């Protein structure tokens, strides 16, 4: 088989066979074909798209292009959650210990911050000593011991996806539904999962700004999961404003610890976490409904058991467990400055994308891949959209290494911030739920 | 400027600016951008196409990406001919000395055989000692001395085209009109030409099998030439059967020498040569019409002056001039076998593609890039389409290194050969003429 013939085929609008997709995935993983042929094929896929069965076969082939976890000896349901990425989306930090405590097996593969959005791996690494790089056998071993492991994709997991993702990023072929779906699901398939909860963010801070686009992705993910015998539920959640009350790595860990302590003041964050978690219990058949599942989870947060599980995770992954009792063990930024309301009224807009960009300017993320992260940098919100404020009242606190960064970040944040004298209607976090288990 | 942004732009259907196209051509020539980005861009161009002015600007930028000939001191019109490639198309071998003798300056850049088609450079190299690799100053110097030089594209001429052509060949992006046009014309523009005669082949042995497709290319070439202030005429010529009576390198040189000696028995070959040449004189204003031009050229063939010019070319380019008097100085194949008519009737079909493939099997061309050519291999035709034959009468003579190759070639040739008992109408070689000078 020659890749040039497969480019020709896709270019002329034909569908690939399973064998052809396996050839492409294996060649991408092994480096047996030149990058310039793979990138021409990627552009042809973006142009001509793929049929449902092509997406499923490509996903399976990419997933099998490297090592896959073997968790067959564990009888409990194995579930992971995937989010398309947002601002303040530290939900995994709470959900992983919480679902493990509820009786699920949680092999949770996460990523790094991308663009204006944060990444779970960066947040975890703000805990001193916390490790996220493991071999396949280390991951399997920890999961067998404590039911959960939080880790990053390594060279051996879905290497075809690593190669194709790098090329897509460099060749403007990121925004292709078949390529997005196969990339997301190939990594998840390598985890030996029974079910998957998909958090599809919608709004200014998300990849998809409209519910229509997000729903198209959700549908494609669910249809492909179905073909791959993976139970999946997709929840469309709001990303017009940052989620929760913290944006920034250590600040989000601190917030997660508060939630694990039963402090639900970051209402939208808790709502999102419980909604996703409820569906996880439902598709795992550990609850009769998503609502019943969320009640179970709420109890595990209130009674401190989820926090105990988090302590086990941190201990097993080499992290400083004292961060759970005393946030001063987390990195802290040198400077902080209150952001105050200029006028009285109701907060009408707190744009998620601008907030994410402001956080990057504060040092919470990377502008370039080689940049170091300031784990203590970020923003804490005292008020969110719909809250009343008085002129001069503190809306947020900005944390960074110096005043200059804070000034730049404030300016960026202001571009997406407004106070209205009229009424502002709050919007729900959960927009829509799709998938098998909703029937 | 970043290539990824330009891929994004073309992918979304937008037109490039002159500056952007120059960036692409210069980056391709210098190697400053990775091949995988160039190939993604090529696929995006194949998908989204280019506007007229984009094609012209890309052509100019590719042409200026390397060395360009400087023939400004020569006052006579500078003309080249380009053929899209066929079987038995050794027209350049006659046209170059003929047009030079008629008073034109002929910087003639040619290519090698590709697929089932022959290449002028391979044909020339069948003349012992004949050189086709020269530096820019060597080419300029020879043209100033004898008005004509036959040479191959080197690393320094239109390097952007070399790079893009290689990538297109490996990424199934050859069949894009904007890319075909810019590739052809960028090399020609580097020759400092006043005019260009385009021989667009149509039929089974050509890239374009229908007149409609060929005409689309012809129109695109003419429109782009017009924007680049290059006088161009495109002649659509038949390539359903091989042109002339010889296919194969030394065999075509021998036929060209016969034509230069005033032997016009290869009627269609001579017709094609004179038609193209007539237009060359017309656009150079050396004749009032193409017909008057061809009369002039016919005389130069009949009186032996074109042959004298060929002798000068061969001498200047290091070749064995005695091939002009005695064909035994040309390479000869070890074996030859007559191909005889199985039945009596009229030759109804002698498929150009099958004939070309048969010639490759005989050794006249390369199946793989690293293959050596057998310069003596090929086919001589005694009969062509429309000629009456008797059962057992010789139709052609096959030349190769051994019987096995001849057997394989005969089998391939037969797939495209048939004798009819009805009447067969001969088709004209010249199908249509398009371009500026036709008005």
Short mmCIF file of C-alpha atoms in Angstrom, two decimals, chain B:
data_model
loop_
_atom_site.label_atom_id
_atom_site.label_comp_id
_atom_site.label_asym_id
_atom_site.label_seq_id
_atom_site.Cartn_x
_atom_site.Cartn_y
_atom_site.Cartn_z
CA UNK B 1 4.62 36.20 7.63
CA UNK B 2 3.89 32.60 8.62
CA UNK B 3 3.04 29.82 6.17
CA UNK B 4 0.46 28.35 8.55
CA UNK B 5 -1.59 31.55 8.28
CA UNK B 6 -1.41 31.31 4.48
CA UNK B 7 -2.56 27.67 4.57
CA UNK B 8 -5.47 28.79 6.77
CA UNK B 9 -6.28 31.56 4.28
CA UNK B 10 -6.28 29.34 1.19
CA UNK B 11 -8.08 26.56 3.03
CA UNK B 12 -10.92 28.95 3.84
CA UNK B 13 -11.17 29.93 0.16
CA UNK B 14 -9.48 33.32 0.23
CA UNK B 15 -7.13 34.72 -2.40
CA UNK B 16 -3.46 35.35 -1.66
CA UNK B 17 -1.77 38.72 -2.10
CA UNK B 18 1.29 39.16 -4.31
CA UNK B 19 3.41 39.49 -1.16
CA UNK B 20 2.08 36.22 0.23
CA UNK B 21 2.75 34.31 -2.99
CA UNK B 22 6.27 35.72 -3.09
CA UNK B 23 6.79 34.53 0.50
CA UNK B 24 5.62 31.03 -0.46
CA UNK B 25 7.84 30.84 -3.58
CA UNK B 26 10.90 32.19 -1.78
CA UNK B 27 10.38 29.92 1.23
CA UNK B 28 9.97 26.89 -1.03
CA UNK B 29 13.15 27.80 -2.91
CA UNK B 30 15.25 28.46 0.19
CA UNK B 31 13.94 25.56 2.25
CA UNK B 32 12.96 28.02 5.01
CA UNK B 33 9.62 26.28 5.56
CA UNK B 34 8.94 22.60 6.25
CA UNK B 35 7.76 20.37 3.40
CA UNK B 36 4.70 19.30 5.41
CA UNK B 37 3.42 22.88 5.43
CA UNK B 38 4.04 23.32 1.69
CA UNK B 39 2.20 20.08 0.89
CA UNK B 40 -0.81 21.07 3.04
CA UNK B 41 -0.87 24.37 1.15
CA UNK B 42 -0.67 22.56 -2.21
CA UNK B 43 -3.67 20.41 -1.27
CA UNK B 44 -5.55 23.54 -0.17
CA UNK B 45 -4.78 25.14 -3.56
CA UNK B 46 -5.97 22.02 -5.38
CA UNK B 47 -9.21 22.27 -3.38
CA UNK B 48 -9.87 26.01 -3.40
CA UNK B 49 -8.08 26.93 -6.66
CA UNK B 50 -6.63 30.32 -7.50
CA UNK B 51 -7.83 33.46 -9.20
CA UNK B 52 -6.21 34.63 -12.44
CA UNK B 53 -4.05 37.25 -10.77
CA UNK B 54 -2.93 34.81 -8.08
CA UNK B 55 -1.73 32.36 -10.74
CA UNK B 56 0.19 35.12 -12.52
CA UNK B 57 1.80 36.41 -9.32
CA UNK B 58 2.72 32.91 -8.16
CA UNK B 59 4.26 32.23 -11.59
CA UNK B 60 6.29 35.43 -11.46
CA UNK B 61 7.45 34.75 -7.91
CA UNK B 62 8.45 31.16 -8.75
CA UNK B 63 10.27 32.36 -11.85
CA UNK B 64 12.17 34.95 -9.82
CA UNK B 65 13.03 32.48 -7.03
CA UNK B 66 16.30 31.64 -8.79
CA UNK B 67 18.52 32.63 -11.68
CA UNK B 68 16.98 34.06 -14.84
CA UNK B 69 18.64 34.27 -18.23
CA UNK B 70 19.67 37.72 -19.39
CA UNK B 71 19.31 37.92 -23.16
CA UNK B 72 18.44 41.62 -23.32
CA UNK B 73 21.42 42.41 -25.56
CA UNK B 74 19.90 40.22 -28.29
CA UNK B 75 17.43 42.21 -30.36
CA UNK B 76 15.78 39.30 -32.17
CA UNK B 77 12.59 37.80 -30.68
CA UNK B 78 13.17 35.12 -28.05
CA UNK B 79 10.75 32.21 -28.33
CA UNK B 80 10.40 28.79 -26.71
CA UNK B 81 7.97 25.94 -27.23
CA UNK B 82 6.38 23.83 -24.50
CA UNK B 83 4.59 20.54 -25.00
CA UNK B 84 2.44 18.90 -22.34
CA UNK B 85 4.05 15.62 -23.39
CA UNK B 86 3.18 12.75 -25.66
CA UNK B 87 4.40 9.63 -27.38
CA UNK B 88 6.73 10.15 -30.35
CA UNK B 89 6.77 13.88 -29.67
CA UNK B 90 10.32 14.68 -30.76
CA UNK B 91 9.18 17.96 -32.32
CA UNK B 92 11.69 20.05 -30.33
CA UNK B 93 14.58 18.21 -32.02
CA UNK B 94 13.53 19.72 -35.35
CA UNK B 95 11.94 22.94 -34.18
CA UNK B 96 14.93 24.28 -32.23
CA UNK B 97 17.44 24.39 -35.13
CA UNK B 98 14.67 25.29 -37.61
CA UNK B 99 13.40 28.35 -35.74
CA UNK B 100 16.94 29.48 -34.93
CA UNK B 101 17.76 29.28 -38.64
CA UNK B 102 14.63 31.33 -39.37
CA UNK B 103 16.02 34.15 -37.25
CA UNK B 104 14.60 33.55 -33.79
CA UNK B 105 16.50 33.29 -30.52
CA UNK B 106 15.65 29.89 -29.01
CA UNK B 107 16.47 29.29 -25.35
CA UNK B 108 14.86 25.87 -25.13
CA UNK B 109 14.48 24.31 -21.69
CA UNK B 110 13.30 20.71 -21.87
CA UNK B 111 12.48 17.86 -19.52
CA UNK B 112 12.96 14.14 -19.11
CA UNK B 113 10.51 11.36 -19.91
CA UNK B 114 7.63 11.06 -17.43
CA UNK B 115 5.36 8.03 -17.11
CA UNK B 116 4.63 6.64 -20.56
CA UNK B 117 5.81 9.81 -22.37
CA UNK B 118 9.25 10.62 -23.72
CA UNK B 119 11.43 13.61 -22.84
CA UNK B 120 13.53 15.80 -25.11
CA UNK B 121 16.55 15.64 -22.78
CA UNK B 122 16.63 11.83 -22.92
CA UNK B 123 16.36 11.96 -26.71
CA UNK B 124 19.22 14.45 -26.98
CA UNK B 125 21.38 12.39 -24.66
CA UNK B 126 21.08 9.45 -27.04
CA UNK B 127 23.48 11.43 -29.25
CA UNK B 128 26.92 10.32 -27.96
CA UNK B 129 28.57 13.09 -25.92
CA UNK B 130 25.62 15.49 -26.07
CA UNK B 131 25.52 17.74 -22.97
CA UNK B 132 22.35 19.27 -21.59
CA UNK B 133 23.58 20.56 -18.19
CA UNK B 134 24.93 24.09 -18.35
CA UNK B 135 25.38 27.08 -16.09
CA UNK B 136 23.42 30.24 -16.76
CA UNK B 137 26.46 31.94 -18.32
CA UNK B 138 27.20 28.94 -20.55
CA UNK B 139 23.59 28.99 -21.82
CA UNK B 140 23.73 32.77 -22.42
CA UNK B 141 27.08 32.49 -24.15
CA UNK B 142 25.96 29.71 -26.55
CA UNK B 143 22.73 31.53 -27.37
CA UNK B 144 24.67 34.69 -28.17
CA UNK B 145 26.93 32.64 -30.50
CA UNK B 146 24.47 30.41 -32.38
CA UNK B 147 21.03 31.70 -31.33
CA UNK B 148 19.91 28.49 -29.69
CA UNK B 149 20.64 26.21 -26.74
CA UNK B 150 18.89 23.01 -25.65
CA UNK B 151 19.20 22.51 -21.91
CA UNK B 152 17.64 21.06 -18.77
CA UNK B 153 16.34 22.85 -15.73
CA UNK B 154 19.11 23.03 -13.14
CA UNK B 155 19.02 23.70 -9.39
CA UNK B 156 19.33 27.42 -9.96
CA UNK B 157 16.45 27.91 -12.41
CA UNK B 158 13.05 28.39 -10.73
CA UNK B 159 14.06 26.43 -7.60
CA UNK B 160 10.61 27.10 -6.12
CA UNK B 161 9.14 25.11 -9.01
CA UNK B 162 11.58 22.25 -8.48
CA UNK B 163 10.60 22.00 -4.83
CA UNK B 164 6.85 22.32 -5.40
CA UNK B 165 6.94 19.92 -8.34
CA UNK B 166 8.69 17.23 -6.29
CA UNK B 167 6.15 17.65 -3.50
CA UNK B 168 3.19 17.60 -5.89
CA UNK B 169 4.48 14.41 -7.41
CA UNK B 170 4.58 12.78 -3.95
CA UNK B 171 1.31 14.17 -2.57
CA UNK B 172 -1.26 13.64 -5.37
CA UNK B 173 -1.46 17.38 -6.05
CA UNK B 174 -0.28 17.27 -9.67
CA UNK B 175 -3.70 17.78 -11.28
CA UNK B 176 -4.35 21.37 -10.19
CA UNK B 177 -4.72 23.90 -13.00
CA UNK B 178 -3.13 26.83 -11.09
CA UNK B 179 -0.20 24.63 -10.09
CA UNK B 180 0.26 23.20 -13.60
CA UNK B 181 0.15 26.66 -15.17
CA UNK B 182 2.56 28.26 -12.68
CA UNK B 183 4.97 25.33 -13.00
CA UNK B 184 5.08 25.49 -16.81
CA UNK B 185 5.26 29.25 -17.09
CA UNK B 186 7.66 29.94 -14.21
CA UNK B 187 10.42 28.00 -15.98
CA UNK B 188 9.65 29.71 -19.27
CA UNK B 189 9.58 33.17 -17.65
CA UNK B 190 13.09 32.48 -16.32
CA UNK B 191 14.28 32.29 -19.95
CA UNK B 192 13.66 35.98 -20.63
CA UNK B 193 11.23 35.15 -23.46
CA UNK B 194 9.12 37.34 -25.73
CA UNK B 195 6.83 34.57 -26.85
CA UNK B 196 5.81 31.01 -26.17
CA UNK B 197 4.23 28.31 -28.34
CA UNK B 198 2.22 25.83 -26.30
CA UNK B 199 1.58 22.37 -27.71
CA UNK B 200 -1.34 21.01 -25.67
CA UNK B 201 -1.71 17.33 -26.43
CA UNK B 202 -5.19 15.78 -26.39
CA UNK B 203 -6.02 12.10 -26.31
CA UNK B 204 -5.22 8.77 -24.73
CA UNK B 205 -1.46 9.39 -24.70
CA UNK B 206 -1.75 12.89 -23.21
CA UNK B 207 -2.30 14.19 -19.67
CA UNK B 208 -5.65 15.50 -20.89
CA UNK B 209 -7.80 12.96 -22.70
CA UNK B 210 -10.53 15.35 -23.76
CA UNK B 211 -10.37 18.57 -25.76
CA UNK B 212 -12.43 20.25 -23.04
CA UNK B 213 -9.81 19.68 -20.35
CA UNK B 214 -6.96 20.55 -22.71
CA UNK B 215 -8.70 23.75 -23.73
CA UNK B 216 -9.17 24.75 -20.08
CA UNK B 217 -5.42 24.41 -19.56
CA UNK B 218 -4.70 26.25 -22.82
CA UNK B 219 -6.97 29.13 -21.79
CA UNK B 220 -5.40 29.31 -18.33
CA UNK B 221 -1.89 29.32 -19.83
CA UNK B 222 -2.81 32.03 -22.30
CA UNK B 223 -4.56 34.21 -19.74
CA UNK B 224 -1.65 33.93 -17.34
CA UNK B 225 0.87 34.60 -20.13
CA UNK B 226 -1.09 37.71 -21.07
CA UNK B 227 -0.85 39.03 -17.50
CA UNK B 228 2.87 38.34 -17.59
CA UNK B 229 3.29 40.18 -20.92
CA UNK B 230 4.34 37.00 -22.67
CA UNK B 231 2.88 36.45 -26.15
CA UNK B 232 1.50 32.96 -26.22
CA UNK B 233 -0.28 30.75 -28.71
CA UNK B 234 -1.67 27.39 -27.71
CA UNK B 235 -2.21 24.67 -30.27
CA UNK B 236 -4.30 21.65 -29.31
CA UNK B 237 -2.80 18.65 -31.12
CA UNK B 238 -3.92 15.04 -31.37
CA UNK B 239 -2.33 12.37 -29.15
CA UNK B 240 -4.67 9.43 -29.77
CA UNK B 241 -1.95 7.59 -31.68
CA UNK B 242 1.82 8.14 -31.42
CA UNK B 243 3.11 11.16 -33.34
CA UNK B 244 5.28 10.37 -36.36
CA UNK B 245 6.87 7.06 -37.23
CA UNK B 246 9.33 6.64 -34.36
CA UNK B 247 9.02 6.16 -30.59
CA UNK B 248 12.23 5.87 -28.58
CA UNK B 249 15.20 8.10 -28.06
CA UNK B 250 17.78 7.38 -30.80
CA UNK B 251 14.97 6.31 -33.16
CA UNK B 252 13.35 9.74 -32.75
CA UNK B 253 16.68 11.50 -33.29
CA UNK B 254 17.07 9.53 -36.52
CA UNK B 255 13.58 10.59 -37.61
CA UNK B 256 14.33 14.22 -36.73
CA UNK B 257 17.46 14.10 -38.88
CA UNK B 258 15.37 12.75 -41.77
CA UNK B 259 12.91 15.62 -41.42
CA UNK B 260 15.80 18.12 -41.24
CA UNK B 261 16.96 16.49 -44.49
CA UNK B 262 13.63 17.35 -46.12
CA UNK B 263 12.13 13.87 -45.82
CA UNK B 264 8.50 14.46 -44.89
CA UNK B 265 7.29 10.87 -44.80
CA UNK B 266 6.44 11.18 -41.08
CA UNK B 267 3.55 13.37 -42.19
CA UNK B 268 1.75 14.03 -38.89
CA UNK B 269 5.05 14.79 -37.15
CA UNK B 270 6.01 17.28 -39.87
CA UNK B 271 2.53 18.79 -39.84
CA UNK B 272 2.71 19.35 -36.08
CA UNK B 273 6.24 20.80 -36.32
CA UNK B 274 5.38 23.23 -39.11
CA UNK B 275 2.12 24.34 -37.50
CA UNK B 276 3.82 25.16 -34.20
CA UNK B 277 6.78 26.76 -36.01
CA UNK B 278 4.49 28.86 -38.23
CA UNK B 279 2.90 30.39 -35.14
CA UNK B 280 6.33 31.06 -33.66
CA UNK B 281 7.29 33.15 -36.70
CA UNK B 282 3.91 34.89 -36.65
CA UNK B 283 4.06 35.95 -32.98
CA UNK B 284 7.68 37.02 -33.50
CA UNK B 285 6.47 39.17 -36.42
CA UNK B 286 8.86 37.42 -38.81
CA UNK B 287 5.88 36.43 -40.93
CA UNK B 288 2.51 38.04 -41.60
CA UNK B 289 0.64 34.83 -40.87
CA UNK B 290 1.22 31.39 -39.44
CA UNK B 291 0.78 29.96 -42.95
CA UNK B 292 3.42 32.25 -44.40
CA UNK B 293 5.65 31.22 -41.49
CA UNK B 294 5.29 27.54 -42.21
CA UNK B 295 6.14 28.08 -45.89
CA UNK B 296 9.39 29.75 -44.82
CA UNK B 297 10.18 26.85 -42.50
CA UNK B 298 9.38 24.22 -45.12
CA UNK B 299 12.00 25.82 -47.37
CA UNK B 300 14.62 25.77 -44.59
CA UNK B 301 14.03 22.04 -44.20
CA UNK B 302 14.14 21.37 -47.92
CA UNK B 303 17.31 23.40 -48.57
CA UNK B 304 19.31 21.81 -45.74
CA UNK B 305 19.89 25.03 -43.75
CA UNK B 306 18.03 23.77 -40.64
CA UNK B 307 20.21 20.65 -40.71
CA UNK B 308 23.33 22.86 -40.74
CA UNK B 309 22.03 24.65 -37.64
CA UNK B 310 21.46 21.28 -35.96
CA UNK B 311 25.09 20.43 -36.69
CA UNK B 312 26.17 23.65 -34.95
CA UNK B 313 24.02 22.81 -31.91
CA UNK B 314 25.41 19.31 -31.61
CA UNK B 315 28.97 20.55 -32.00
CA UNK B 316 28.53 23.31 -29.41
CA UNK B 317 26.92 20.91 -26.99
CA UNK B 318 29.68 18.29 -27.24
CA UNK B 319 27.77 15.74 -29.31
CA UNK B 320 28.84 13.42 -32.09
CA UNK B 321 27.96 15.34 -35.29
CA UNK B 322 28.45 12.30 -37.50
CA UNK B 323 24.99 11.04 -36.39
CA UNK B 324 23.60 13.54 -38.92
CA UNK B 325 25.24 11.77 -41.86
CA UNK B 326 25.33 8.23 -40.54
CA UNK B 327 22.71 6.92 -38.07
CA UNK B 328 25.01 4.03 -37.15
CA UNK B 329 26.74 6.44 -34.79
CA UNK B 330 23.55 6.42 -32.71
CA UNK B 331 22.98 3.68 -30.10
CA UNK B 332 21.23 0.62 -31.49
CA UNK B 333 19.21 -2.07 -29.68
CA UNK B 334 20.51 -5.64 -29.75
CA UNK B 335 17.26 -7.25 -30.90
CA UNK B 336 14.52 -6.29 -33.31
CA UNK B 337 11.29 -8.01 -34.23
CA UNK B 338 8.67 -7.13 -36.81
CA UNK B 339 5.13 -6.68 -35.59
CA UNK B 340 2.82 -8.02 -38.29
CA UNK B 341 -0.87 -7.53 -39.01
CA UNK B 342 -2.91 -10.59 -37.98
CA UNK B 343 -5.72 -9.80 -40.44
CA UNK B 344 -6.27 -7.68 -43.51
CA UNK B 345 -8.09 -4.36 -43.26
CA UNK B 346 -7.47 -0.80 -42.16
CA UNK B 347 -5.68 0.13 -38.93
CA UNK B 348 -8.49 1.51 -36.78
CA UNK B 349 -6.63 2.11 -33.55
CA UNK B 350 -3.03 2.44 -32.44
CA UNK B 351 -3.42 3.72 -28.91
CA UNK B 352 -0.85 6.31 -27.90
CA UNK B 353 -0.79 5.39 -24.20
CA UNK B 354 -0.40 1.68 -24.83
CA UNK B 355 2.32 2.47 -27.39
CA UNK B 356 4.11 4.65 -24.87
CA UNK B 357 3.86 1.94 -22.22
CA UNK B 358 5.17 -0.60 -24.75
CA UNK B 359 8.15 1.68 -25.42
CA UNK B 360 8.90 1.85 -21.68
CA UNK B 361 8.75 -1.97 -21.53
CA UNK B 362 11.22 -2.07 -24.42
CA UNK B 363 13.62 0.03 -22.33
CA UNK B 364 13.10 3.43 -23.97
CA UNK B 365 12.07 5.02 -20.66
CA UNK B 366 12.22 4.58 -16.92
CA UNK B 367 9.76 2.55 -14.84
CA UNK B 368 11.50 3.83 -11.71
CA UNK B 369 13.55 7.03 -11.42
CA UNK B 370 16.76 5.05 -10.91
CA UNK B 371 16.34 2.93 -14.08
CA UNK B 372 18.82 3.37 -16.93
CA UNK B 373 17.48 4.08 -20.41
CA UNK B 374 18.25 1.87 -23.41
CA UNK B 375 18.70 4.65 -25.96
CA UNK B 376 18.37 2.30 -28.92
CA UNK B 377 15.07 0.79 -27.76
CA UNK B 378 11.70 1.75 -29.20
CA UNK B 379 9.36 1.25 -32.14
CA UNK B 380 9.44 2.25 -35.81
CA UNK B 381 6.06 2.34 -37.57
CA UNK B 382 5.58 1.44 -41.23
CA UNK B 383 1.84 1.95 -40.98
CA UNK B 384 -0.35 4.28 -38.94
CA UNK B 385 -4.07 4.63 -38.23
CA UNK B 386 -6.09 4.73 -41.46
CA UNK B 387 -3.48 2.79 -43.45
CA UNK B 388 -4.55 -0.42 -45.22
CA UNK B 389 -2.67 -3.60 -44.27
CA UNK B 390 -2.69 -7.19 -45.46
CA UNK B 391 -2.53 -10.15 -43.09
CA UNK B 392 1.13 -10.85 -42.32
CA UNK B 393 2.31 -7.43 -43.47
CA UNK B 394 4.74 -5.58 -41.16
CA UNK B 395 3.11 -2.75 -39.19
CA UNK B 396 6.08 -1.85 -36.99
CA UNK B 397 9.53 -2.91 -35.86
CA UNK B 398 10.20 -3.34 -32.13
CA UNK B 399 13.73 -2.66 -30.78
CA UNK B 400 15.00 -3.81 -27.39
CA UNK B 401 17.89 -5.49 -25.56
CA UNK B 402 16.23 -8.90 -25.55
CA UNK B 403 13.30 -10.93 -26.84
CA UNK B 404 11.57 -10.99 -23.46
CA UNK B 405 11.15 -7.22 -23.46
CA UNK B 406 9.86 -7.31 -27.01
CA UNK B 407 7.27 -9.96 -26.10
CA UNK B 408 6.02 -7.89 -23.15
CA UNK B 409 5.93 -4.73 -25.26
CA UNK B 410 4.06 -6.44 -28.10
CA UNK B 411 1.45 -7.71 -25.68
CA UNK B 412 0.95 -4.20 -24.29
CA UNK B 413 0.88 -2.64 -27.77
CA UNK B 414 -1.75 -5.15 -28.92
CA UNK B 415 -4.10 -4.02 -26.14
CA UNK B 416 -4.41 -0.71 -27.98
CA UNK B 417 -4.21 -1.96 -31.56
CA UNK B 418 -7.01 -3.01 -33.89
CA UNK B 419 -7.63 -3.58 -37.59
CA UNK B 420 -11.06 -2.86 -39.03
CA UNK B 421 -12.67 -4.13 -42.19
CA UNK B 422 -14.75 -0.96 -42.48
CA UNK B 423 -13.52 2.50 -43.41
CA UNK B 424 -11.43 4.51 -40.94
CA UNK B 425 -11.47 8.26 -41.14
CA UNK B 426 -8.09 9.88 -40.48
CA UNK B 427 -8.13 12.65 -37.87
CA UNK B 428 -6.22 15.92 -38.24
CA UNK B 429 -3.18 16.51 -36.02
CA UNK B 430 -4.10 20.13 -35.37
CA UNK B 431 -7.34 20.31 -33.41
CA UNK B 432 -7.60 23.96 -32.48
CA UNK B 433 -5.46 27.07 -32.03
CA UNK B 434 -6.00 29.58 -29.25
CA UNK B 435 -4.29 32.72 -28.08
CA UNK B 436 -3.38 36.31 -28.59
CA UNK B 437 -1.96 36.03 -32.07
CA UNK B 438 -5.02 34.27 -33.42
CA UNK B 439 -6.95 37.54 -33.37
#
